[in-house]
Tab-separated table of C-alpha atoms and ligand atoms in Angstrom:
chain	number	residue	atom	x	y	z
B	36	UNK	CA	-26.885	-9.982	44.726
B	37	UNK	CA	-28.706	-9.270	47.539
B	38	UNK	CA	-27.717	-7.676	51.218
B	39	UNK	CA	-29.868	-7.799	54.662
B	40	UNK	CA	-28.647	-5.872	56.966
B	41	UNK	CA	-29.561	-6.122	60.677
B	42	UNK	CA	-29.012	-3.080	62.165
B	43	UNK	CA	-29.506	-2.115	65.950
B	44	UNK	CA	-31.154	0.558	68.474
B	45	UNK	CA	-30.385	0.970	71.447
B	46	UNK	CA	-33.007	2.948	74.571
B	47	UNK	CA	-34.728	3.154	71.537
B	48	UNK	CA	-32.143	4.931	69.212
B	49	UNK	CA	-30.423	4.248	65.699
B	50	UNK	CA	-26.804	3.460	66.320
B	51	UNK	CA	-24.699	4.930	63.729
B	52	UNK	CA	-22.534	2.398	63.153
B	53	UNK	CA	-25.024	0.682	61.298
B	54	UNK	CA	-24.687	2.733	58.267
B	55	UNK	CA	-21.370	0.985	57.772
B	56	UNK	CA	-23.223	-1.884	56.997
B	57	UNK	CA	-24.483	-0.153	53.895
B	58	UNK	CA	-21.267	0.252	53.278
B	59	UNK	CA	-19.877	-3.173	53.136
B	60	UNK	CA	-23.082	-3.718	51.125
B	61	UNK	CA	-21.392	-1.180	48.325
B	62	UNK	CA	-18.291	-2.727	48.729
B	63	UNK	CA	-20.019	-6.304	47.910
B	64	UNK	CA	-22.566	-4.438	44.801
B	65	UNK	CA	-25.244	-5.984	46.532
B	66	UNK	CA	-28.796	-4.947	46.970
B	67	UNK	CA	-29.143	-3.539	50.696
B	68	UNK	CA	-32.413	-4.206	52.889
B	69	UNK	CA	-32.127	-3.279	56.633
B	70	UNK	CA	-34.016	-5.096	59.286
B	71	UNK	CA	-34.520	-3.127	62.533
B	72	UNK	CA	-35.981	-3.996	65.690
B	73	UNK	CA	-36.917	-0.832	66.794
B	74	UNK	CA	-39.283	2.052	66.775
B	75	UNK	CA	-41.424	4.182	64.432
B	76	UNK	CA	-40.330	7.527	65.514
B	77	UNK	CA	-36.665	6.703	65.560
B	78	UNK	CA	-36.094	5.418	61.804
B	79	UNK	CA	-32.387	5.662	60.247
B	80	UNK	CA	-31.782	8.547	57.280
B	81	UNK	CA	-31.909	6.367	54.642
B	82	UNK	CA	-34.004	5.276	51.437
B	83	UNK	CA	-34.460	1.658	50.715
B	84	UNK	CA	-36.826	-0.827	52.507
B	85	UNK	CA	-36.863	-1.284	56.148
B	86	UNK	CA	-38.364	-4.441	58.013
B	87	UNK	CA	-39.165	-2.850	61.054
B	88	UNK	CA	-40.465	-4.887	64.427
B	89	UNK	CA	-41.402	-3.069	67.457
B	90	UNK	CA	-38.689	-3.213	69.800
B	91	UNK	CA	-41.689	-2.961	72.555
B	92	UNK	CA	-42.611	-6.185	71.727
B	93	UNK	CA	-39.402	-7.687	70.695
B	94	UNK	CA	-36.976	-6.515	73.391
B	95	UNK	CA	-33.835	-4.249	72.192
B	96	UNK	CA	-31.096	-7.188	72.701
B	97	UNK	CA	-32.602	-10.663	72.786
B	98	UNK	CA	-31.242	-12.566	70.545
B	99	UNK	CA	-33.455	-15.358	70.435
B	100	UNK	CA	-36.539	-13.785	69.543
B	101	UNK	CA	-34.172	-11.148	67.047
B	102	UNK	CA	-33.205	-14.779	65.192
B	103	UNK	CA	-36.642	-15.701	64.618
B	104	UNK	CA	-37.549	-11.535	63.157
B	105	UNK	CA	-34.199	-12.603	60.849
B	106	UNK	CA	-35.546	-15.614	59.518
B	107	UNK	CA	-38.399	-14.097	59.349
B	108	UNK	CA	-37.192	-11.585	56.888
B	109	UNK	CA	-34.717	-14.069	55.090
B	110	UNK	CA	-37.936	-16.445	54.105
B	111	UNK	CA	-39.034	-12.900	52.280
B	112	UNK	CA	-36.126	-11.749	50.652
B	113	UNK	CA	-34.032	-14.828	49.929
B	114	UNK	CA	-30.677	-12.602	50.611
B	115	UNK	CA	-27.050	-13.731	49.729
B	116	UNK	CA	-25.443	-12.149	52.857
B	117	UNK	CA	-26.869	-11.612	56.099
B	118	UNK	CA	-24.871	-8.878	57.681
B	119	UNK	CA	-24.576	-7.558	61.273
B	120	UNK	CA	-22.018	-5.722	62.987
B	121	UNK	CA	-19.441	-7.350	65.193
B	122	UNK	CA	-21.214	-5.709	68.096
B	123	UNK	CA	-22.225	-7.752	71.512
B	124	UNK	CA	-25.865	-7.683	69.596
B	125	UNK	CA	-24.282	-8.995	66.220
B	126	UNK	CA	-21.982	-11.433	67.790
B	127	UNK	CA	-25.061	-12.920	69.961
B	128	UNK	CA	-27.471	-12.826	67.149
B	129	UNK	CA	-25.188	-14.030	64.036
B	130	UNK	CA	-24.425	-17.690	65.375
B	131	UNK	CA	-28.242	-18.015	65.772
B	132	UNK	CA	-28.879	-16.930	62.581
B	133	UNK	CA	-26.668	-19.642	60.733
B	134	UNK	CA	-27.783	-21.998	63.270
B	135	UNK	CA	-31.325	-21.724	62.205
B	136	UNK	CA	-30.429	-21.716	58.382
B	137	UNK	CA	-27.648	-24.191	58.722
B	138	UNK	CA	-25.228	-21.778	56.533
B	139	UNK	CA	-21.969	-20.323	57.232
B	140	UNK	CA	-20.551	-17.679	59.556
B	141	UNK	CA	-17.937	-15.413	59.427
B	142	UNK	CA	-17.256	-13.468	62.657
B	143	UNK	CA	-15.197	-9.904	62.355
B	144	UNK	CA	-14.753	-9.245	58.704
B	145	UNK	CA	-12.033	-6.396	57.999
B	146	UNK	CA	-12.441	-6.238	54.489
B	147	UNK	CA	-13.530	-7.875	51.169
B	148	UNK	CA	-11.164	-9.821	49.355
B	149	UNK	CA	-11.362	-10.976	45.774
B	150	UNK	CA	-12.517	-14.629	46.395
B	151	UNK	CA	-13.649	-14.548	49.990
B	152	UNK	CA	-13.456	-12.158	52.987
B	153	UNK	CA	-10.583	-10.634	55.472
B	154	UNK	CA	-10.891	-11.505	59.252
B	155	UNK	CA	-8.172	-11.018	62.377
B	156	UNK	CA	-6.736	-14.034	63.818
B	157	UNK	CA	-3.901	-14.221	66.424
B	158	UNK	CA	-5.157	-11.732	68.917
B	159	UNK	CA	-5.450	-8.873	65.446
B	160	UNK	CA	-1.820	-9.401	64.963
B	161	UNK	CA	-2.402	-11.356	61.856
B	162	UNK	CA	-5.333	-11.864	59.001
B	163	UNK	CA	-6.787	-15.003	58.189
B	164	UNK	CA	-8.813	-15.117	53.991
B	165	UNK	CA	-11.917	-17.212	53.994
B	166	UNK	CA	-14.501	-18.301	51.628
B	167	UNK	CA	-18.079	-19.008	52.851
B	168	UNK	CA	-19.395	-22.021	50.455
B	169	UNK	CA	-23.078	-22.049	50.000
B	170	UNK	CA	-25.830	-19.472	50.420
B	171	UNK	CA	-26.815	-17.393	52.318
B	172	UNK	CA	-23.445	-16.718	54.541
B	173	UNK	CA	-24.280	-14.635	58.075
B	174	UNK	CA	-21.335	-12.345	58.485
B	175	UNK	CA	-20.412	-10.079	61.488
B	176	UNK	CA	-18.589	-6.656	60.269
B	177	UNK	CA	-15.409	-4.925	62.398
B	178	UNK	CA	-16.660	-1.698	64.004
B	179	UNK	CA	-15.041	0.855	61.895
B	180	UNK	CA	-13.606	-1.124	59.007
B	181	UNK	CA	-15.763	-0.067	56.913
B	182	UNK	CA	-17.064	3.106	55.923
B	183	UNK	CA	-20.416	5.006	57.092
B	184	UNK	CA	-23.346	5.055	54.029
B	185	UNK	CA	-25.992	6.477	54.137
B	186	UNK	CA	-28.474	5.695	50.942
B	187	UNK	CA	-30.511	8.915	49.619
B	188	UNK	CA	-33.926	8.890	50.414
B	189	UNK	CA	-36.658	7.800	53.058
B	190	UNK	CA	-36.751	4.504	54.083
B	191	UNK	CA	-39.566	2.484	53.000
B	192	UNK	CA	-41.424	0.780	55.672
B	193	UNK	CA	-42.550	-2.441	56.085
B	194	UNK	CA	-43.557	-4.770	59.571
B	195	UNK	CA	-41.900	-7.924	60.242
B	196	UNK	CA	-43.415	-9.893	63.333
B	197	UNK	CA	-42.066	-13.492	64.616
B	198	UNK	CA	-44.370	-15.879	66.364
B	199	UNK	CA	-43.170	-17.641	69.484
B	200	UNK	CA	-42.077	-17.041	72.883
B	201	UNK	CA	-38.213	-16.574	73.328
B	202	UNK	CA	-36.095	-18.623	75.932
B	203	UNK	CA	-34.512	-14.753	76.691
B	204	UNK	CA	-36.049	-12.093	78.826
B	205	UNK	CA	-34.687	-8.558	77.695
B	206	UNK	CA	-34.419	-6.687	81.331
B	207	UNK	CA	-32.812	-3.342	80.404
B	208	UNK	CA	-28.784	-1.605	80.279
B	209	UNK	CA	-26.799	-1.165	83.594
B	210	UNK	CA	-25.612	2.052	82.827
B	211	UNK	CA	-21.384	2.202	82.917
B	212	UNK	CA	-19.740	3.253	86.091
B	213	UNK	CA	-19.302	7.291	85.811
B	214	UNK	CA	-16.105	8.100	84.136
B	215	UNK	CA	-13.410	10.464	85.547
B	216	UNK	CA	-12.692	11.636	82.241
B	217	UNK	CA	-14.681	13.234	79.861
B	218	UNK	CA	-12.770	12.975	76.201
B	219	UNK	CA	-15.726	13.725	74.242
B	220	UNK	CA	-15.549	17.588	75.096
B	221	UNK	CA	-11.192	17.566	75.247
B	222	UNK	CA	-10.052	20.053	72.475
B	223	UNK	CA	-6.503	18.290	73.155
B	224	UNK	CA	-6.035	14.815	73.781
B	225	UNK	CA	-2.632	13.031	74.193
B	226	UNK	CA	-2.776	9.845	74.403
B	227	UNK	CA	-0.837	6.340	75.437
B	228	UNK	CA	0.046	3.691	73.956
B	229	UNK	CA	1.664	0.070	74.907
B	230	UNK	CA	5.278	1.938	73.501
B	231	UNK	CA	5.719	3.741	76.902
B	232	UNK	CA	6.299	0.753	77.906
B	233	UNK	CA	5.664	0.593	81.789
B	234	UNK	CA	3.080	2.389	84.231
B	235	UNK	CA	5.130	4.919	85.750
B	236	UNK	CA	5.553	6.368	82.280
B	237	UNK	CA	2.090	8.051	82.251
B	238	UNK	CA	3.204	10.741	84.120
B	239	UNK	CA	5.360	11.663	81.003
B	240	UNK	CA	2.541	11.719	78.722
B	241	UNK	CA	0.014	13.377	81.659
B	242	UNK	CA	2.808	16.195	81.764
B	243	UNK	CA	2.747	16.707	77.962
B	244	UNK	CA	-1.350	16.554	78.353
B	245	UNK	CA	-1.339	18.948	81.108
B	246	UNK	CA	1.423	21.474	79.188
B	247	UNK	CA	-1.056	21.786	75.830
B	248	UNK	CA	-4.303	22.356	78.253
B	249	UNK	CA	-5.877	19.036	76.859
B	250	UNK	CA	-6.866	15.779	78.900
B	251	UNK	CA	-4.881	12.034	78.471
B	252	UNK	CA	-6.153	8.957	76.577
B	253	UNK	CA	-4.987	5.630	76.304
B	254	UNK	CA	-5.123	2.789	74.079
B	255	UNK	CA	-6.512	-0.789	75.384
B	256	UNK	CA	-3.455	-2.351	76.411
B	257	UNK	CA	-2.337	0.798	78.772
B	258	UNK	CA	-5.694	0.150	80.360
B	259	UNK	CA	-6.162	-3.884	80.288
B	260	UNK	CA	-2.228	-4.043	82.093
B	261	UNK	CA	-4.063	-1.321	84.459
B	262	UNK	CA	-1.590	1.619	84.175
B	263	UNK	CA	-4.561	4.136	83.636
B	264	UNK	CA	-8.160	3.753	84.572
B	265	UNK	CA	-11.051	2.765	81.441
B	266	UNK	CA	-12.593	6.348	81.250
B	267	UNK	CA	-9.284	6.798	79.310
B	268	UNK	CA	-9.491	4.277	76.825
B	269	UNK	CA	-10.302	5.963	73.277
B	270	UNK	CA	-11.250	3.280	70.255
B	271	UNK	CA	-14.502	0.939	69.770
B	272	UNK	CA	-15.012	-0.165	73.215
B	273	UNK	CA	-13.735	3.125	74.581
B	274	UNK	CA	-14.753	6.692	73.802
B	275	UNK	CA	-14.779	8.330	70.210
B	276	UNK	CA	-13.189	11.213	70.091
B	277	UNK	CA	-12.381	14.089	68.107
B	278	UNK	CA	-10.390	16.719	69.331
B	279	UNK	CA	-8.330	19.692	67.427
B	280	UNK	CA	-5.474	17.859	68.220
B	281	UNK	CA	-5.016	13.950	69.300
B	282	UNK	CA	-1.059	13.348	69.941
B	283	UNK	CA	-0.582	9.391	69.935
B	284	UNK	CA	2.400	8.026	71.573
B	285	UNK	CA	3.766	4.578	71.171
B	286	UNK	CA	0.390	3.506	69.576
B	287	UNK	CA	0.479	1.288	66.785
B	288	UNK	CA	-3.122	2.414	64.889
B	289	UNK	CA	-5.237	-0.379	65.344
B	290	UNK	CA	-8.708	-0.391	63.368
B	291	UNK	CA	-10.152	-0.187	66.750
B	292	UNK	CA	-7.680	2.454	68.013
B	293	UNK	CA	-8.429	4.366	64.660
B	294	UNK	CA	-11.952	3.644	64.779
B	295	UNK	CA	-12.430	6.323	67.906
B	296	UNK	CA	-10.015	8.849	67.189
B	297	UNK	CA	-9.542	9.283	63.100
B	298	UNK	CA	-11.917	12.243	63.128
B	299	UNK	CA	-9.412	14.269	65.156
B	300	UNK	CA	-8.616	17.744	63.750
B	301	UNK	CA	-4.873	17.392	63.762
B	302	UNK	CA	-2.837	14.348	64.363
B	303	UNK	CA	0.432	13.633	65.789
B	304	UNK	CA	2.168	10.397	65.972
B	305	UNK	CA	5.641	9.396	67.517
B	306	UNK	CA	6.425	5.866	67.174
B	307	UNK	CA	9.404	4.301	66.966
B	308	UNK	CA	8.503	1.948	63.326
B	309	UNK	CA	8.365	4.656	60.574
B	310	UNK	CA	5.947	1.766	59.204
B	311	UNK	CA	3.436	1.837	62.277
B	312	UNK	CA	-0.233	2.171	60.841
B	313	UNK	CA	-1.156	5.141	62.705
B	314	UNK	CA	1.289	7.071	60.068
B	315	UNK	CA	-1.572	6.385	57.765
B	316	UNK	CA	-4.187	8.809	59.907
B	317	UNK	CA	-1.003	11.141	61.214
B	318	UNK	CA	-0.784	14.313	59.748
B	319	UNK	CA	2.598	14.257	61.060
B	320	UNK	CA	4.541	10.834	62.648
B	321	UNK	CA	7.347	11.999	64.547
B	322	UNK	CA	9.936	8.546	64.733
B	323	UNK	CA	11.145	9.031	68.622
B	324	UNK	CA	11.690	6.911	71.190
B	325	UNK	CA	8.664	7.859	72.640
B	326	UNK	CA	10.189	8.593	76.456
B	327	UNK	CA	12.968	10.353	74.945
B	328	UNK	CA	10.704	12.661	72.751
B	329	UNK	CA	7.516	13.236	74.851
B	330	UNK	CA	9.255	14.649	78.183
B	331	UNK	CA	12.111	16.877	75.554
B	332	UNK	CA	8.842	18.246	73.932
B	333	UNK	CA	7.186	19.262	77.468
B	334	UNK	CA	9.851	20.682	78.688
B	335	UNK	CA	10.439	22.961	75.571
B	336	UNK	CA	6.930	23.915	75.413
B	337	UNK	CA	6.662	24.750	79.185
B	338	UNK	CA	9.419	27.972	78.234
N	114	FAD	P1	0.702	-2.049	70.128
N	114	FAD	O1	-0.149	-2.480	68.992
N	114	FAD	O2	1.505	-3.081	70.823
N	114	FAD	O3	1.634	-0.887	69.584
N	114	FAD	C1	2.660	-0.303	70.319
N	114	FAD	C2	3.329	0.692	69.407
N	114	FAD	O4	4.318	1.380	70.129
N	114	FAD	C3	4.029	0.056	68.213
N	114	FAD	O5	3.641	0.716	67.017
N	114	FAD	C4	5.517	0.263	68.488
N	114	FAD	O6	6.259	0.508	67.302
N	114	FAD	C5	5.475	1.509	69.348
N	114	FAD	N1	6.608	1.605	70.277
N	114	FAD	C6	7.124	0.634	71.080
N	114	FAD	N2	8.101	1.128	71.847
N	114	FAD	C7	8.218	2.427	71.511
N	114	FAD	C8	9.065	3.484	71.961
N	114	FAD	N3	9.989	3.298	72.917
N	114	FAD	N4	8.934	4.712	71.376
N	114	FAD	C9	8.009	4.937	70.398
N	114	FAD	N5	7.169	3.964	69.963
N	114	FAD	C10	7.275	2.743	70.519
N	114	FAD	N6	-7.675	-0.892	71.149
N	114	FAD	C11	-7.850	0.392	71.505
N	114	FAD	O7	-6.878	1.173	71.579
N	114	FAD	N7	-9.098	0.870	71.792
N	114	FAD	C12	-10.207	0.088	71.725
N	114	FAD	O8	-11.299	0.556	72.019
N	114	FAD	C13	-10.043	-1.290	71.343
N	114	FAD	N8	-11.114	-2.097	71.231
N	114	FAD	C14	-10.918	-3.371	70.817
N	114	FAD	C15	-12.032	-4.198	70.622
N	114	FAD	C16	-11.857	-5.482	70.180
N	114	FAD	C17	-13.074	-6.342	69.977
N	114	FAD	C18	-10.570	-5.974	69.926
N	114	FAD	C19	-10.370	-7.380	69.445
N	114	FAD	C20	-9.467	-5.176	70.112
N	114	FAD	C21	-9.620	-3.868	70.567
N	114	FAD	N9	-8.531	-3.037	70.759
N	114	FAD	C22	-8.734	-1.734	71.081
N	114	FAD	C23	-7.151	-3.542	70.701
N	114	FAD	C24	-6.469	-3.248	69.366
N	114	FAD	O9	-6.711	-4.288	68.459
N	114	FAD	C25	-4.945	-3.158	69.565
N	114	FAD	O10	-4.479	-4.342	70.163
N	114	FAD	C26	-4.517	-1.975	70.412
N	114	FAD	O11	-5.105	-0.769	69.961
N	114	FAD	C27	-3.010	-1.827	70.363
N	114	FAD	O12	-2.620	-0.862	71.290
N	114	FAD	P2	-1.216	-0.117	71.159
N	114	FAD	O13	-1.158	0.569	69.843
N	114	FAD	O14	-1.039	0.683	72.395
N	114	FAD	O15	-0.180	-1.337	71.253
């Protein structure tokens, strides 16, 4: 069984989260080749072959010449899977892909199932099981559902062009308003979640934040209802973090939640569910009422 992986660069650098392609590759036992549209001098840490097109040429994110390089590299490998990450480049590219080899898709796969494949449905509250029929299938991977790989060695290098002009024009990134907050460097982090329950409530967990020295975070909901600003929001489409000591209140553990913050030092929990995911990652889950616990724990700490 063979594996091609599309992986991704971005200003001209590897993104990490493309080794956890190689690791849904493992999962699978297939054969992994990578396909990168980027540059010489910035090659991932990893053996096996590498189609590499010059990003110069190419463009970093445009999709419709990227589809071309992919089918490009499917005519000379005849893979089972085609396999990108559920990224805004993997979820513009992947469609594309199957498009142009009339096969299958499936978008956001969690995990590998015995007969088919694991995907969210119902706004992640739910999982749906699915079985691609016919070959190859394009799939896009969660961010962080699967784990990092990297394969021993030095990649083995080989060009992949694509003839054509594109219908895209690649013009560059807008760079993301500064943020206020700077969680990367935060050797405490407390952070809310949807369980406070209401805006004013953030004060609570600032307090707590403000009591152990350490800076507050927030999961996506706190920020999408708008009762803390983005720069807060810790997970896949916020910062990764990984302080000595991430407290999480009233946050379920979503992947994505998990996905920024797992590599914490120490982690707290207080949830109200004893059964609430993030118990999995907690090296202790305090089961509070978050409001009642939070500002009883400040004020105990602040003697
Ligand atoms: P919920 O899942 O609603 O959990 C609330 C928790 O609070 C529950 O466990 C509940 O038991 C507990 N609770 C309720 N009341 C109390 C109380 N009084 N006391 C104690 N506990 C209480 N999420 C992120 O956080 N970061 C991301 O970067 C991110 N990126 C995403 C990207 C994509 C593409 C998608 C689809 C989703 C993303 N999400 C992200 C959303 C993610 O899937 C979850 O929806 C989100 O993390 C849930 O946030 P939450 O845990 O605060 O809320």
């Amino acid at each position: 069984m063979k594996a091609l992986l599309i992986a991704e660069c971005r200003d001209g650098k590897f993104l990490d989260y493309s080794y956890e392609l190689f690791g849904f590759a493992a999962q699978l036992g297939a054969e992994a080749t990578m396909l990168l549209v980027g540059k010489e001098g910035e090659l991932p840490e990893c053996g096996g072959t590498v189609y590499l097109a010059d990003a110069g040429r190419y463009g970093e994110q445009n999709p419709d010449l990227h589809k071309r390089l992919v089918l490009a590299a499917v005519e000379r490998e005849r893979p089972d899977y085609v396999v990108l990450m559920h990224s805004s480049y993997g979820w513009d590219l992947a469609p594309r892909v199957a498009a142009g080899l009339k096969v299958a898709q499936l978008s956001e796969v969690v995990s590998v199932a015995d007969d088919g494949f694991e995907l969210p449905c119902c706004s992640q509250k739910m999982r749906r099981k699915a079985k691609p029929v016919g070959s190859p299938v394009v799939l896009t991977l969660q961010l962080g559902a699967f784990p990092a790989v990297k394969p021993a060695g030095a990649p083995a290098l080989q060009r992949i062009d694509a003839e054509g002009e594109g219908k895209l024009e690649f013009l560059g990134y807008e760079p993301p308003p500064p943020k206020g907050v700077d969680l990367g460097r935060a050797e405490v982090i407390v952070s809310a979640g949807r369980g406070i329950g209401k805006k004013e409530n953030i004060e609570a967990i600032a307090a707590l934040a403000r009591t152990l020295g350490g800076e507050v975070g927030a999961s996506r909901p706190v920020v999408d209802s708008g009762w803390i600003e983005a720069g807060h929001q810790v997970g896949t489409t916020g910062q990764t973090v990984s302080p000595k000591l991430y407290v999480a209140c009233g946050i379920s553990g979503a992947i994505q939640h998990l996905a920024g913050m797992k590599k914490s030092g120490f982690i707290v929990a207080v949830n109200k569910d004893k059964e609430a995911p993030i118990g999995e990652v907690a090296d202790v889950l305090v089961v509070a009422d978050v409001m009642q616990f939070v500002p009883a724990l400040t004020a105990k700490l602040a003697k």
